[in-house]
Structure formats: structure tokens, C-alpha cells
């Protein structure tokens, strides 16, 4: 274990920790062990009998200044809490596979009319991104999913918006009427 001992005018610190006063008997005993070339008992307990490398810096001409805390990015892992779609184990599609599905399932776009992009998160974990005209209907999204992934042709599913969750039951509505322009749509198996 690597430990840095900094000696200040008004005390000492370990590894940019809090200032420890020279007048405290426990701290005085700690420093006395260091002066004798021994590992202080506190550090022996810390490393459980392992090797300690104690470096020292002399700052005795300076007053202790509490160091700024370094920003530490989140290093944990995320957990998904619940899901609108049942968990289906499969490998998510690669961008190449998604491009193939778009080529295999064309949606006719009228470039003279306003368009939107819809991202569709499928129940198998993959996703599709497709351009639609704002006048396309929700049924066109369903048809696009079935053309892109024929396995869903025989599967009963609904389309749901993300938060706030709303099932898109009236498939005759245009994308604009359904207020789903440039959004993410979830496929939910029944």
C-alpha cells in the first residue's frame, strides 16, 4: 500500500486526508514510530500485515490547506428497474443488421412533405430507426416492424410511447395526430 505523509506547520495529513494535530497523543505516537523507522500500528492494521510504502513531504513552512475533492465519476453499474416489455434473451441487432432491415422493409417517403424519425425498441432487445412522413399512420409503424422482423408477424403486440406511457390503440391516427413525432416507440408483447 502506498501512503503519503505530509508534514505541515500545524499538523500532518495522510493521503490528502484531514489535518491531524501534533499535540494529540495518538498522533504523536504515530510520528514517533515513523521517526524510529517502524510502521505505525494504525497502518499495520490498515494493510493487514501487508507491505507499506510510506512517502513523506515536508510542508512545515506552510499552514495546512484542505485539498479540493477530486471529481470521481460514477464507477458502479446501472440496474434496470422493471420493464414495459418482457425480458427476451437474444443478441441485440448490430447497426449492419438494422441497415439491412431498412433496405428490406422500405417505407415510401414523400420528400415534399414534412418527415420525422421514429426509433422503435423491439421486444427482442433490438431497435429500428426509420424515417416516416408525419402523415403516415401508426399502422404503418406496425407494418414496418413486421416487414423488418417477419418473426413478429404471428406475434400479438402493441405499440407504446415512452414516459408517460400510453398505448397507441387507434392505429388509424397519423403520427402527427398521435403526437409521436421524433420519439421512441416501444413494442410490447401481449
Coordinates of C-alpha atoms in Angstrom, one line a residue, residues 74-83 87:
X74 CA -19.8 7.1 -11.1
X75 CA -18.0 3.8 -11.2
X76 CA -20.8 1.5 -10.3
X77 CA -23.2 -0.3 -12.6
X78 CA -26.7 0.5 -13.5
X79 CA -29.7 -1.7 -12.8
X80 CA -32.9 -1.6 -14.8
X81 CA -35.9 -1.4 -12.6
X82 CA -38.8 -3.1 -14.3
X83 CA -39.6 -3.1 -18.0
X87 CA -37.3 -9.9 -21.0

